[in-house]
């Protein structure tokens, strides 16, 4: 996933989490916000990935983040004009990549549907 699609600033991540728009599954929690900074209908998506220290050692947490980035990268088209924080739960360590991929993609589709509904309400 390119760096231009990553959320890096702690205050940006905190503001998304504080808004409390979220979806969760057995392996992930996704906090999301419609990105109002879009210019000329550009593809303006930002993603942050978070893993708790309870998940395991640094190499385990880094591997989990790499896997999630690999799942999100080809599916960014589902997330146009959204800021998203993906929190990986501890249970994700015990499951295969294919199951994680299916679970995360279904959540991303749900985020897209909710984002469209919220956008229509605000217009």
GROMACS .gro file of C-alpha atoms in nm, residues 6-117:
model
  112
    6UNK     CA    1  -0.170   0.589   0.506
    7UNK     CA    2  -0.291   0.783   0.806
    8UNK     CA    3   0.014   0.876   1.011
    9UNK     CA    4  -0.074   1.153   1.253
   10UNK     CA    5  -0.185   1.044   1.598
   11UNK     CA    6  -0.442   1.325   1.627
   12UNK     CA    7  -0.607   1.218   1.297
   13UNK     CA    8  -0.636   0.859   1.416
   14UNK     CA    9  -0.768   0.968   1.755
   15UNK     CA   10  -1.033   1.191   1.595
   16UNK     CA   11  -1.161   0.902   1.382
   17UNK     CA   12  -1.178   0.668   1.681
   18UNK     CA   13  -1.355   0.932   1.894
   19UNK     CA   14  -1.629   0.976   1.631
   20UNK     CA   15  -1.734   0.618   1.718
   21UNK     CA   16  -1.853   0.518   1.372
   22UNK     CA   17  -1.739   0.158   1.370
   23UNK     CA   18  -1.802  -0.193   1.250
   24UNK     CA   19  -1.657  -0.505   1.401
   25UNK     CA   20  -1.616  -0.872   1.333
   26UNK     CA   21  -1.451  -1.158   1.511
   27UNK     CA   22  -1.103  -1.052   1.395
   28UNK     CA   23  -1.119  -0.676   1.327
   29UNK     CA   24  -1.267  -0.347   1.441
   30UNK     CA   25  -1.292  -0.077   1.176
   31UNK     CA   26  -1.342   0.288   1.268
   32UNK     CA   27  -1.429   0.506   0.972
   33UNK     CA   28  -1.508   0.860   0.874
   34UNK     CA   29  -1.611   1.019   0.546
   35UNK     CA   30  -1.314   1.221   0.414
   36UNK     CA   31  -1.444   1.572   0.344
   37UNK     CA   32  -1.105   1.693   0.220
   38UNK     CA   33  -1.154   1.539  -0.124
   39UNK     CA   34  -1.079   1.767  -0.416
   40UNK     CA   35  -1.226   1.717  -0.764
   41UNK     CA   36  -1.359   1.370  -0.671
   42UNK     CA   37  -1.006   1.236  -0.633
   43UNK     CA   38  -0.941   0.892  -0.495
   44UNK     CA   39  -0.883   1.023  -0.141
   45UNK     CA   40  -0.856   0.728   0.097
   46UNK     CA   41  -0.647   0.709   0.413
   47UNK     CA   42  -0.591   0.391   0.616
   48UNK     CA   43  -0.423   0.324   0.951
   49UNK     CA   44  -0.363  -0.022   1.095
   50UNK     CA   45  -0.329  -0.083   1.467
   51UNK     CA   46  -0.229  -0.391   1.666
   52UNK     CA   47  -0.220  -0.410   2.045
   53UNK     CA   48   0.096  -0.517   2.227
   54UNK     CA   49  -0.113  -0.799   2.372
   55UNK     CA   50  -0.111  -0.952   2.024
   56UNK     CA   51   0.248  -1.066   2.060
   57UNK     CA   52   0.607  -0.970   1.998
   58UNK     CA   53   0.699  -0.697   1.749
   59UNK     CA   54   0.761  -0.937   1.461
   60UNK     CA   55   0.412  -1.089   1.510
   61UNK     CA   56   0.246  -0.747   1.517
   62UNK     CA   57   0.440  -0.636   1.208
   63UNK     CA   58   0.344  -0.952   1.021
   64UNK     CA   59  -0.024  -0.896   1.107
   65UNK     CA   60  -0.003  -0.539   0.975
   66UNK     CA   61   0.170  -0.654   0.655
   67UNK     CA   62  -0.105  -0.910   0.596
   68UNK     CA   63  -0.378  -0.651   0.645
   69UNK     CA   64  -0.201  -0.402   0.414
   70UNK     CA   65  -0.179  -0.676   0.152
   71UNK     CA   66  -0.554  -0.741   0.184
   72UNK     CA   67  -0.647  -0.371   0.173
   73UNK     CA   68  -0.418  -0.265  -0.113
   74UNK     CA   69  -0.612  -0.425  -0.403
   75UNK     CA   70  -0.945  -0.334  -0.241
   76UNK     CA   71  -0.889   0.040  -0.199
   77UNK     CA   72  -1.149   0.104  -0.468
   78UNK     CA   73  -1.414   0.003  -0.211
   79UNK     CA   74  -1.309   0.289   0.014
   80UNK     CA   75  -1.322   0.606  -0.193
   81UNK     CA   76  -1.314   0.924   0.020
   82UNK     CA   77  -1.291   0.749   0.356
   83UNK     CA   78  -1.053   0.762   0.650
   84UNK     CA   79  -1.026   0.421   0.814
   85UNK     CA   80  -0.855   0.280   1.121
   86UNK     CA   81  -0.833  -0.101   1.126
   87UNK     CA   82  -0.770  -0.260   1.466
   88UNK     CA   83  -0.657  -0.622   1.454
   89UNK     CA   84  -0.789  -0.840   1.735
   90UNK     CA   85  -0.586  -1.111   1.906
   91UNK     CA   86  -0.802  -1.388   1.757
   92UNK     CA   87  -0.668  -1.303   1.411
   93UNK     CA   88  -0.342  -1.476   1.501
   94UNK     CA   89  -0.511  -1.818   1.507
   95UNK     CA   90  -0.677  -1.815   1.164
   96UNK     CA   91  -0.563  -1.864   0.804
   97UNK     CA   92  -0.494  -1.580   0.562
   98UNK     CA   93  -0.791  -1.670   0.339
   99UNK     CA   94  -1.038  -1.646   0.629
  100UNK     CA   95  -0.886  -1.315   0.739
  101UNK     CA   96  -0.913  -1.184   0.383
  102UNK     CA   97  -1.280  -1.281   0.348
  103UNK     CA   98  -1.364  -1.127   0.685
  104UNK     CA   99  -1.187  -0.798   0.616
  105UNK     CA  100  -1.327  -0.761   0.263
  106UNK     CA  101  -1.682  -0.815   0.390
  107UNK     CA  102  -1.623  -0.549   0.657
  108UNK     CA  103  -1.484  -0.306   0.399
  109UNK     CA  104  -1.795  -0.356   0.184
  110UNK     CA  105  -2.013  -0.285   0.488
  111UNK     CA  106  -1.812   0.032   0.558
  112UNK     CA  107  -1.869   0.143   0.199
  113UNK     CA  108  -2.245   0.087   0.228
  114UNK     CA  109  -2.266   0.276   0.558
  115UNK     CA  110  -2.054   0.557   0.418
  116UNK     CA  111  -2.290   0.595   0.121
  117UNK     CA  112  -2.593   0.610   0.351
   0.00000   0.00000   0.00000
